[in-house]
XYZ file of C-alpha atoms in Angstrom:
610
model
C -7.437 11.485 4.358
C -8.240 14.618 5.728
C -10.579 16.125 2.979
C -13.145 17.081 5.951
C -12.665 18.642 9.031
C -12.008 15.977 12.224
C -14.813 14.235 13.500
C -12.556 14.740 16.811
C -10.750 16.332 18.635
C -8.520 16.317 21.708
C -6.555 19.312 23.472
C -2.895 18.976 22.830
C -0.324 19.490 25.564
C 3.654 19.684 25.402
C 5.202 15.927 25.925
C 8.149 15.300 28.130
C 11.810 15.782 27.404
C 12.687 12.080 27.662
C 9.455 11.685 25.350
C 11.500 14.022 22.967
C 14.010 12.301 22.598
C 12.822 9.345 22.127
C 10.289 10.135 19.731
C 13.211 11.689 17.885
C 15.280 8.696 17.802
C 12.466 6.404 16.680
C 12.161 9.412 14.112
C 15.544 9.074 12.504
C 15.142 5.019 12.884
C 12.278 5.475 10.469
C 14.005 7.747 7.956
C 17.556 7.398 7.966
C 17.813 9.857 5.476
C 17.407 12.984 7.422
C 21.368 11.955 8.456
C 22.606 11.009 5.276
C 24.819 14.272 4.585
C 25.040 14.984 8.316
C 29.058 16.528 8.593
C 31.254 14.077 10.660
C 33.627 15.795 13.352
C 35.681 14.317 15.765
C 35.764 14.909 19.555
C 37.006 17.327 20.807
C 39.711 16.032 23.485
C 38.378 15.709 27.020
C 34.624 17.338 25.544
C 31.639 15.851 25.606
C 30.260 14.448 22.451
C 28.061 17.528 21.542
C 31.590 18.981 21.204
C 32.974 18.611 18.547
C 34.901 20.723 15.077
C 32.896 22.251 13.075
C 33.782 21.188 9.880
C 30.811 23.315 7.491
C 27.988 25.124 7.736
C 25.526 21.791 7.332
C 23.356 20.716 9.922
C 24.277 18.403 12.537
C 22.097 15.575 13.946
C 20.914 17.792 16.984
C 20.478 20.946 14.803
C 17.689 18.350 12.168
C 16.457 17.183 15.456
C 15.625 20.971 17.089
C 13.859 21.434 12.577
C 11.967 18.354 12.344
C 10.576 18.007 16.176
C 11.469 21.022 17.894
C 11.232 22.168 21.584
C 8.212 22.501 23.306
C 6.302 20.014 21.045
C 2.637 18.572 21.592
C 0.412 15.952 20.686
C -3.163 14.840 21.196
C -4.864 12.606 19.216
C -7.504 12.659 16.525
C -10.267 11.354 14.341
C -11.055 11.804 10.489
C -14.238 12.076 9.337
C -14.063 8.361 7.892
C -13.128 6.970 11.659
C -10.248 6.801 11.437
C -7.875 7.630 14.835
C -4.421 8.316 14.996
C -2.115 10.850 16.722
C -0.936 14.337 16.171
C 2.688 16.275 16.862
C 2.192 19.550 16.648
C 5.152 22.499 17.351
C 5.022 24.218 19.841
C 2.472 26.678 18.188
C 0.379 24.537 16.423
C 1.744 23.272 13.695
C 1.196 20.026 12.292
C 4.740 17.891 11.605
C 4.127 14.381 12.434
C 1.222 12.107 11.927
C 0.515 8.273 13.194
C -2.461 6.056 12.065
C -3.991 4.134 14.925
C -3.404 3.746 18.734
C 0.318 3.683 19.626
C 1.029 3.064 16.658
C 5.103 3.608 16.473
C 5.017 4.157 12.151
C 5.296 8.044 11.880
C 4.420 10.172 8.546
C 5.473 13.688 7.981
C 3.333 15.757 7.017
C 3.564 18.759 4.429
C 4.170 21.505 6.333
C 6.870 19.650 7.934
C 8.010 18.604 4.204
C 7.856 22.466 4.010
C 10.823 22.634 6.128
C 14.382 23.730 4.988
C 15.475 20.204 4.918
C 18.998 19.023 4.133
C 17.324 15.943 1.968
C 14.392 14.349 1.222
C 13.160 12.584 4.093
C 11.369 10.112 1.791
C 11.068 8.892 -1.525
C 9.665 11.086 -4.127
C 7.221 10.013 -7.071
C 6.856 13.558 -9.627
C 2.538 14.042 -10.421
C 1.303 15.970 -13.521
C 0.360 20.004 -12.608
C -2.358 20.575 -12.735
C -2.863 18.062 -10.593
C -6.108 15.021 -11.177
C -9.125 16.929 -9.597
C -9.830 13.947 -7.595
C -6.799 13.415 -5.665
C -8.338 16.494 -3.714
C -12.550 14.563 -3.223
C -10.633 11.940 -0.956
C -9.691 9.202 -4.331
C -6.787 7.083 -4.413
C -3.708 8.311 -6.814
C -3.904 5.820 -9.504
C -0.814 4.623 -11.311
C -1.241 6.316 -14.751
C -1.390 9.807 -12.379
C 2.470 8.816 -11.694
C 5.178 10.309 -14.350
C 8.164 8.738 -15.916
C 6.930 5.094 -15.844
C 8.625 4.717 -19.704
C 12.116 5.322 -17.698
C 11.890 3.341 -14.531
C 15.502 4.380 -13.665
C 14.256 7.675 -12.505
C 11.583 6.006 -10.353
C 11.827 5.209 -6.673
C 11.634 1.486 -5.743
C 9.450 1.797 -2.838
C 7.434 -1.616 -1.803
C 3.850 -2.259 -0.238
C 3.435 -0.191 2.951
C 6.040 2.272 2.195
C 5.250 6.013 2.587
C 6.158 8.428 -0.426
C 6.072 12.125 -0.862
C 4.522 13.738 -3.584
C 5.689 16.461 -5.947
C 4.704 18.318 -9.452
C 6.064 21.207 -11.284
C 6.071 24.086 -9.642
C 4.829 26.897 -12.127
C 6.017 26.246 -15.461
C 9.986 26.527 -14.279
C 11.771 24.107 -15.774
C 14.397 22.033 -13.370
C 12.229 22.723 -10.015
C 9.939 21.031 -8.660
C 7.221 21.267 -4.849
C 6.300 19.022 -2.296
C 2.362 18.815 -2.580
C 1.159 15.567 -0.310
C 2.430 12.342 1.153
C 0.780 8.908 0.367
C 1.489 4.983 0.995
C 1.377 2.675 -1.331
C -1.464 0.557 -1.227
C -0.681 -1.899 -4.298
C 0.388 -5.050 -4.166
C 4.234 -5.883 -4.489
C 5.291 -1.699 -4.920
C 5.877 -0.029 -7.432
C 7.712 -2.650 -9.217
C 4.735 -5.147 -8.915
C 2.120 -2.576 -10.177
C 4.319 -1.911 -12.985
C 4.782 -5.567 -13.731
C 0.564 -5.512 -14.059
C 0.856 -2.866 -16.285
C 3.375 -4.385 -18.904
C 1.353 -7.205 -18.827
C -1.115 -6.072 -19.594
C -0.222 -3.586 -22.453
C 1.320 -6.427 -23.871
C -2.016 -8.769 -24.143
C -3.688 -5.803 -24.903
C -6.329 -5.556 -22.134
C -7.345 -2.236 -21.729
C -7.492 -1.944 -17.949
C -6.034 0.486 -15.187
C -3.749 -0.691 -12.178
C -6.706 0.727 -9.720
C -5.731 1.899 -6.566
C -1.786 2.526 -6.617
C -1.352 4.871 -3.143
C -3.593 5.650 -0.880
C -3.226 10.354 0.182
C -2.449 10.882 3.155
C -2.271 14.085 3.081
C -2.036 16.381 0.617
C -2.110 20.682 -0.069
C -5.462 22.769 0.461
C -6.649 19.541 2.703
C -8.121 20.061 6.395
C -4.177 19.045 7.522
C -2.735 21.783 5.547
C -4.993 24.096 7.123
C -4.914 23.542 10.399
C -1.155 25.378 10.166
C 0.022 27.946 9.423
C 0.211 26.608 5.558
C 4.045 27.687 5.068
C 5.329 28.552 1.406
C 6.645 24.899 -0.426
C 10.041 26.231 -1.708
C 10.480 24.420 -5.325
C 13.779 22.332 -5.666
C 15.675 20.414 -8.394
C 14.541 16.804 -8.600
C 17.710 14.490 -8.335
C 17.542 10.541 -9.376
C 16.490 8.018 -6.437
C 19.390 6.670 -4.373
C 17.327 3.292 -4.881
C 15.998 3.303 -8.433
C 13.312 0.862 -9.762
C 15.769 0.163 -12.806
C 19.410 0.838 -13.861
C 20.164 3.650 -15.628
C 20.729 2.362 -19.484
C 22.386 5.290 -20.582
C 25.388 5.519 -18.138
C 27.846 3.369 -17.275
C 28.265 1.645 -14.273
C 31.051 4.476 -13.114
C 29.000 7.383 -14.166
C 27.372 9.425 -11.172
C 23.701 10.314 -11.607
C 22.575 10.985 -8.293
C 23.667 14.727 -8.606
C 21.923 15.080 -11.860
C 19.347 17.348 -11.522
C 15.748 16.373 -13.460
C 13.172 19.181 -14.770
C 9.891 18.367 -14.186
C 8.957 15.921 -16.597
C 11.342 14.173 -15.346
C 13.901 14.317 -17.912
C 17.871 14.335 -16.547
C 19.919 17.931 -17.524
C 23.022 15.579 -18.430
C 21.470 12.658 -20.323
C 22.504 12.051 -23.838
C 19.828 10.463 -25.294
C 15.567 11.660 -24.325
C 13.033 9.180 -25.298
C 10.549 12.484 -25.253
C 11.557 14.891 -27.243
C 10.299 18.507 -26.403
C 7.525 20.232 -28.616
C 9.146 23.313 -30.858
C 7.781 26.097 -30.623
C 6.142 26.033 -33.967
C 3.897 22.218 -32.812
C 3.017 24.387 -29.540
C 1.419 27.536 -31.552
C -0.100 24.955 -33.735
C -1.861 23.101 -31.273
C -2.930 25.980 -28.871
C -4.444 27.096 -32.137
C -6.401 24.070 -32.255
C -7.138 24.200 -28.562
C -8.388 28.179 -29.247
C -10.670 26.632 -31.695
C -12.198 24.216 -29.828
C -12.653 26.058 -27.301
C -14.606 29.022 -29.079
C -17.034 26.173 -30.528
C -18.105 25.032 -26.415
C -18.105 28.877 -25.500
C -21.088 30.530 -24.500
C -22.143 33.715 -25.963
C -23.037 35.179 -22.982
C -20.399 35.231 -21.584
C -19.044 37.697 -23.927
C -17.031 40.052 -22.913
C -14.115 38.212 -21.349
C -10.941 38.744 -20.129
C -8.305 37.160 -22.557
C -6.039 35.485 -19.254
C -9.292 33.523 -18.298
C -10.696 32.734 -21.413
C -6.877 31.305 -21.823
C -7.113 29.639 -18.077
C -10.375 28.683 -18.149
C -11.120 27.860 -21.930
C -7.842 26.809 -24.093
C -5.749 25.049 -21.722
C -8.456 22.405 -20.312
C -9.527 22.348 -24.512
C -5.921 21.030 -25.102
C -5.899 18.018 -27.591
C -6.216 14.314 -25.123
C -3.739 12.573 -27.980
C -1.101 14.840 -26.285
C 1.558 12.411 -25.031
C 1.449 13.110 -20.730
C 4.749 13.547 -20.849
C 4.526 16.666 -23.324
C 1.150 18.491 -22.481
C 3.062 21.010 -19.749
C 5.153 22.109 -23.128
C 1.666 23.763 -24.709
C 1.523 26.529 -22.879
C 2.213 30.496 -24.330
C 5.291 30.884 -22.744
C 6.911 27.617 -25.054
C 5.181 29.367 -28.452
C 5.992 31.670 -31.026
C 4.448 34.046 -29.815
C 5.245 34.203 -25.938
C 2.779 36.468 -24.686
C -0.483 35.971 -25.030
C -1.259 39.553 -25.966
C 0.125 39.337 -29.134
C -1.504 36.093 -30.090
C -4.702 37.540 -28.888
C -3.925 40.260 -31.032
C -2.733 38.044 -34.342
C -5.810 35.740 -33.765
C -7.717 38.943 -34.165
C -6.662 40.587 -37.481
C -7.827 37.054 -38.742
C -11.219 38.081 -37.874
C -11.808 35.274 -35.979
C -12.794 37.544 -32.572
C -12.441 40.722 -32.288
C -10.835 42.494 -29.013
C -10.332 45.700 -27.623
C -7.643 47.108 -24.738
C -8.415 48.204 -21.359
C -6.325 49.053 -18.929
C -3.073 47.163 -20.617
C -5.454 44.034 -20.702
C -7.242 42.164 -23.676
C -10.559 41.473 -23.509
C -12.687 39.290 -25.926
C -15.556 41.046 -27.088
C -17.602 38.985 -29.810
C -16.678 35.759 -31.863
C -17.396 35.202 -35.371
C -19.070 31.720 -35.413
C -19.273 31.982 -39.309
C -15.732 31.832 -39.562
C -14.391 29.193 -41.940
C -11.602 28.336 -39.117
C -14.893 27.240 -36.972
C -16.812 26.240 -39.493
C -14.022 23.285 -40.166
C -13.063 22.543 -36.959
C -14.153 18.843 -35.767
C -14.160 18.361 -32.472
C -11.953 16.174 -30.469
C -10.945 14.423 -27.396
C -10.107 16.988 -24.808
C -7.860 17.024 -21.821
C -10.107 18.674 -19.199
C -12.491 15.610 -20.803
C -10.034 12.524 -20.261
C -9.595 13.696 -16.270
C -13.378 14.151 -15.498
C -14.052 10.628 -16.871
C -10.292 9.241 -14.893
C -11.848 11.381 -12.163
C -15.294 10.054 -12.771
C -13.726 6.284 -12.203
C -11.227 7.127 -9.013
C -14.535 8.421 -7.186
C -16.518 5.568 -7.840
C -13.892 3.245 -7.029
C -12.899 5.143 -3.895
C -17.075 4.520 -2.958
C -16.836 0.960 -3.891
C -13.818 0.155 -1.350
C -15.689 3.335 1.736
C -18.926 0.678 1.242
C -16.927 -2.527 1.094
C -15.030 -1.616 4.203
C -18.589 -0.165 6.176
C -20.234 -3.077 5.423
C -17.778 -5.163 7.265
C -16.359 -3.032 9.865
C -19.731 -1.898 10.449
C -22.166 -4.841 10.424
C -24.375 -4.322 13.221
C -24.432 -1.048 13.420
C -27.086 1.581 12.878
C -27.647 2.973 9.720
C -28.145 6.582 9.616
C -28.194 8.743 6.388
C -28.634 12.275 6.366
C -31.426 13.355 3.104
C -31.620 16.050 1.850
C -34.164 18.181 -0.807
C -33.980 21.239 -3.012
C -36.146 24.027 -1.463
C -36.901 27.701 -1.894
C -35.051 29.606 -4.464
C -32.462 27.176 -5.669
C -34.702 24.638 -6.492
C -34.606 26.421 -10.455
C -30.711 25.291 -10.023
C -31.509 21.846 -8.904
C -33.854 21.125 -11.778
C -31.388 22.743 -13.954
C -29.053 19.274 -12.708
C -31.454 16.520 -13.000
C -32.664 16.627 -9.664
C -36.287 15.574 -8.919
C -37.658 18.329 -5.513
C -39.836 16.309 -4.501
C -37.635 12.744 -2.692
C -35.232 12.947 -0.727
C -31.975 12.315 -1.728
C -28.029 10.687 -0.002
C -25.931 13.570 0.157
C -23.290 12.095 -2.162
C -26.099 13.113 -5.458
C -25.229 16.848 -4.075
C -21.812 16.976 -4.962
C -22.621 14.537 -8.443
C -24.777 16.940 -9.392
C -22.427 19.746 -9.226
C -19.862 18.304 -10.685
C -21.856 18.075 -13.205
C -22.889 20.726 -13.692
C -19.118 22.371 -13.388
C -17.612 20.481 -15.605
C -21.000 20.850 -18.453
C -20.307 24.856 -17.930
C -16.998 24.249 -18.219
C -16.189 26.189 -14.761
C -13.128 24.813 -13.181
C -10.672 27.139 -12.714
C -7.345 25.048 -14.779
C -4.293 26.323 -12.899
C -5.497 25.796 -9.328
C -8.328 23.255 -10.159
C -10.261 23.651 -6.259
C -12.102 26.639 -7.233
C -14.409 26.963 -9.434
C -15.766 30.070 -11.675
C -19.374 31.640 -10.821
C -21.495 31.753 -13.945
C -24.582 33.793 -13.095
C -27.374 30.561 -12.386
C -23.881 29.029 -9.797
C -23.407 32.688 -8.220
C -27.016 33.205 -7.548
C -27.562 29.899 -5.424
C -24.322 31.190 -3.297
C -25.691 33.936 -2.349
C -24.144 36.284 -5.583
C -26.796 37.949 -7.537
C -23.997 39.219 -10.434
C -20.740 37.667 -10.149
C -17.837 39.827 -11.168
C -15.841 38.146 -14.432
C -13.281 35.573 -13.152
C -15.319 35.397 -9.322
C -14.112 32.092 -8.096
C -14.898 29.397 -4.961
C -13.457 27.086 -3.691
C -15.359 24.023 -4.015
C -15.866 23.317 -0.284
C -17.353 26.509 -0.125
C -19.741 26.511 -2.616
C -20.962 23.134 -1.501
C -21.330 24.497 2.163
C -23.550 26.925 0.673
C -25.263 24.381 -1.110
C -25.859 22.373 2.043
C -27.063 25.616 3.884
C -29.178 25.748 0.986
C -31.210 22.625 0.931
C -33.998 21.115 3.537
C -32.105 18.574 5.692
C -33.917 15.730 7.138
C -32.542 12.034 8.636
C -32.751 8.372 8.134
C -32.102 6.513 11.212
C -32.914 2.834 10.863
C -34.985 3.328 8.071
C -37.164 5.980 10.157
C -36.862 9.708 8.203
C -37.173 12.491 10.780
C -37.346 16.279 9.333
C -34.068 17.861 10.854
C -30.228 17.497 11.022
C -29.341 14.492 13.912
C -27.059 15.756 16.562
C -24.700 13.392 18.500
C -24.829 11.947 21.875
C -22.979 14.162 24.131
C -20.912 12.703 26.792
C -20.045 15.360 29.392
C -17.672 14.961 32.681
C -18.998 17.334 35.173
C -17.826 18.522 39.021
C -20.202 18.118 41.589
C -20.307 19.350 45.469
C -17.531 17.140 47.081
C -15.498 17.108 44.071
C -17.702 14.619 42.942
C -17.992 13.405 39.313
C -20.396 12.758 37.173
C -20.960 11.548 33.503
C -23.962 13.140 32.105
C -25.852 11.562 28.448
C -28.041 13.425 26.477
C -28.885 12.918 22.884
C -30.415 9.354 23.288
C -33.971 9.972 21.915
C -32.966 10.899 18.578
C -31.492 7.430 18.650
C -34.629 5.156 19.511
C -32.773 4.613 22.597
C -35.393 4.584 25.430
C -33.665 6.245 28.171
C -34.596 4.577 31.394
C -33.246 1.464 30.034
C -30.302 2.997 29.515
C -30.273 4.422 32.831
C -30.919 0.946 34.439
C -27.659 -0.850 32.408
C -25.805 1.532 33.609
C -25.868 1.329 37.244
C -25.212 -2.365 35.712
C -22.425 -1.965 34.302
C -21.448 0.723 36.135
C -21.920 -0.691 39.563
C -22.770 2.446 40.407
C -25.899 5.347 40.150
C -27.567 6.500 37.925
C -30.497 8.969 37.481
C -32.999 10.356 34.806
C -33.306 14.534 34.782
C -34.946 16.639 32.306
C -32.267 17.963 30.180
C -30.781 20.987 30.735
C -31.635 24.639 29.396
C -34.128 22.567 27.149
C -38.552 23.120 26.669
C -40.043 20.775 29.155
C -42.644 20.623 25.901
C -39.758 18.677 24.014
C -40.037 15.856 26.736
C -35.722 15.449 26.119
C -34.346 13.502 29.591
C -30.523 13.382 29.889
C -28.777 10.116 31.844
C -26.764 11.268 35.488
C -24.453 8.352 35.994
C -21.788 8.530 38.949
C -18.104 8.459 38.409
C -16.345 9.131 35.395
C -17.138 6.639 32.747
C -16.895 7.378 29.367
C -15.166 4.414 27.598
C -17.602 2.390 29.620
C -21.139 4.230 28.381
C -19.313 4.579 24.916
C -18.807 0.740 24.757
C -22.089 0.702 25.472
C -23.845 2.771 22.556
C -21.475 1.589 20.044
C -22.869 -2.102 21.231
C -26.384 -0.473 20.175
C -25.431 -0.473 16.943
C -24.736 3.740 17.721
C -21.567 4.202 14.500
C -19.057 6.480 16.995
C -18.744 9.555 14.986
C -22.479 10.135 16.425
C -20.556 10.030 20.063
C -19.508 13.319 21.149
C -17.201 14.850 24.365
C -18.584 17.722 25.669
C -16.506 20.600 27.249
C-alpha cells in the first residue's frame, strides 16, 4: 500500500480534545483487546471515576489511551501512489499511529509504529511469516496463503474473517521463542482463513496443484514509505502465545488445559506440547544440508568474485542455495549455529583441509581465496531446486497476479480516463548494462520493464542479501551503472535506491492519449492566492501538457464557477514556450478538479500548489 511515496499529503493539524476522546472510544470499541488485561479497582468513597485504588503496576485504561493516542495527536489526509485516499493520525512529533482508508471512515488500522509501543497485549490477531520475509511483499504484492506458517496446525492460527485486520510477525534473528512485528494486513480471501484453508485442503485431496491466490493485502510493512515517515522505532521481540480465538481446538490438550499461557517458538511449536508433528533437525542433519548447499553455491559461484569474505559467501550464496525440498517448517533450522560446527570459521577451515577451497585469515576474518573446481565433491554434485529459486518463482507469480488485479481495477475504475504512460529507453554509459539485460536501446519501454529487467539481473547473478532482502549486493557492472566505479566487496544498496539511480540514467518520454512527447510530464497545478483587497483567485497551470485548450477551459470555468476567468502568460516561464495559466475568481479547487477529472485527467496528475 505504501511501497512508494505518497501522491498527495495535506498539512497535519492537532485535533480537538473532544475529537480525541471520541476517536479513542471508537478505537477501544474496535479493538477491545487493548483493555483485556487492565486492572479493575473500586472507586474511592466520594471520589471521582479516575480516583481508583491501585492494585498493581499494570497500565490503566487512561494509561493505554495516552500511549496509543497521546495528547496533541494530529491528523491529515493522504493519497497513495495507487490513488487510495485516507486519513492519518500522528503523534505530536509526527510518528504515524493510525490510518483509515476512504473518506470519513470509522475503521482505524494501527501502524507498525504503534505496534512497536510497549502494549500490554496484542491488539490484533497474529499471523506468523517465515524469516526472511518473502521478497514479493516488499514490491506491493499481496500475501499468499502458502507464506503463512502453521497451516497444518490450525489450533495455532486465529480464526480471522474476510475483511479483518491482522498483524504479521516473523522470527527474531533465529532466537528461540521470540518474534517481532513486521507488518499489518487485511484478509481478502472469501470465507477468511477458514475458507481459504478449506479450499486448499480440497485442492490437495483432488490432486490439484493450484495456489489459493490472494489471501491478504498488505496495508503496511517494515521499511515501506509509511515506516520511513516516522522515526523507525525499534521493534521489540516478544513471545508469541496461542490465539484467543483459534481456528480449531488443540487436539493434544484436554478441555481443562490452559493453552493461553503457553508460549510458541518462531516455528509455532508450543513449549509445553507433548506431541510435536515436526521434529527439529539434528545437528548432523543440519551439517549435511549445509554441506550440500555449499557445493550447490560453489558450482554457480563466479570465480571473478574471489577473494570473498566467508561471511558473504555464507549469507549471499550458501543460505540461498539450501534445498527447496527441506520442509518450510524446518528451513530456519538449517543455519550454522545449529550445525555440528556452530561457528562459520570452524566449518570453513574444515572444508579447506579437504582441499575444496583455499582460505586465509585477515584481521580475524576468514576469506575465501580460491575454489578447486576439479574437486571430486564438485564433480559428483547434482544440482537441485534451491530455496532462492523457489522464492523467485513465488515472487513472479505474486507480482503477475498483483499486476493483473491492478489492471482490472484500472480498466474498471478509469474507463474514459486519458491514458498517460511514462516511457523510457537506455541512453549514455548505461546502454551496455541494459543490452546485457536484453533491453532494446532503440525503442521506448514501459517503467515496469526497468524493474523486471533489474530483478532478472539480480536473480541471475545472485545479488540479493538473504538476511535483508530489500538490499542488493553490487557487482562491478551494477555498481558502475549506479555511479560506483569499483564497489567494495559486500557493498550493497536498497532496491529502491538502485531503481532510483537507474531511472536517473535513462531517457524518459511520456505518452498522452497515444501522443509521445520527450521529457518528464509535470502535473496540472492548482494554486490559491490572495490578491489585493483580500480577494482570492485559483490559478491553473500546466493544461497544455494534457492537450487542453487554455481559452476553452477558461470559458468553461466562467460558466461552472459563475465568475470571472481570464488567461494570462505563465508566471516565470520563458515567452518562447508560449505557456499560459487560467486565473479563476474565488477558491474553486474542487470545481476545477472535478472538471479536469471529467476531461480524463487522472487524479494523480492534479496537484494543489502552495
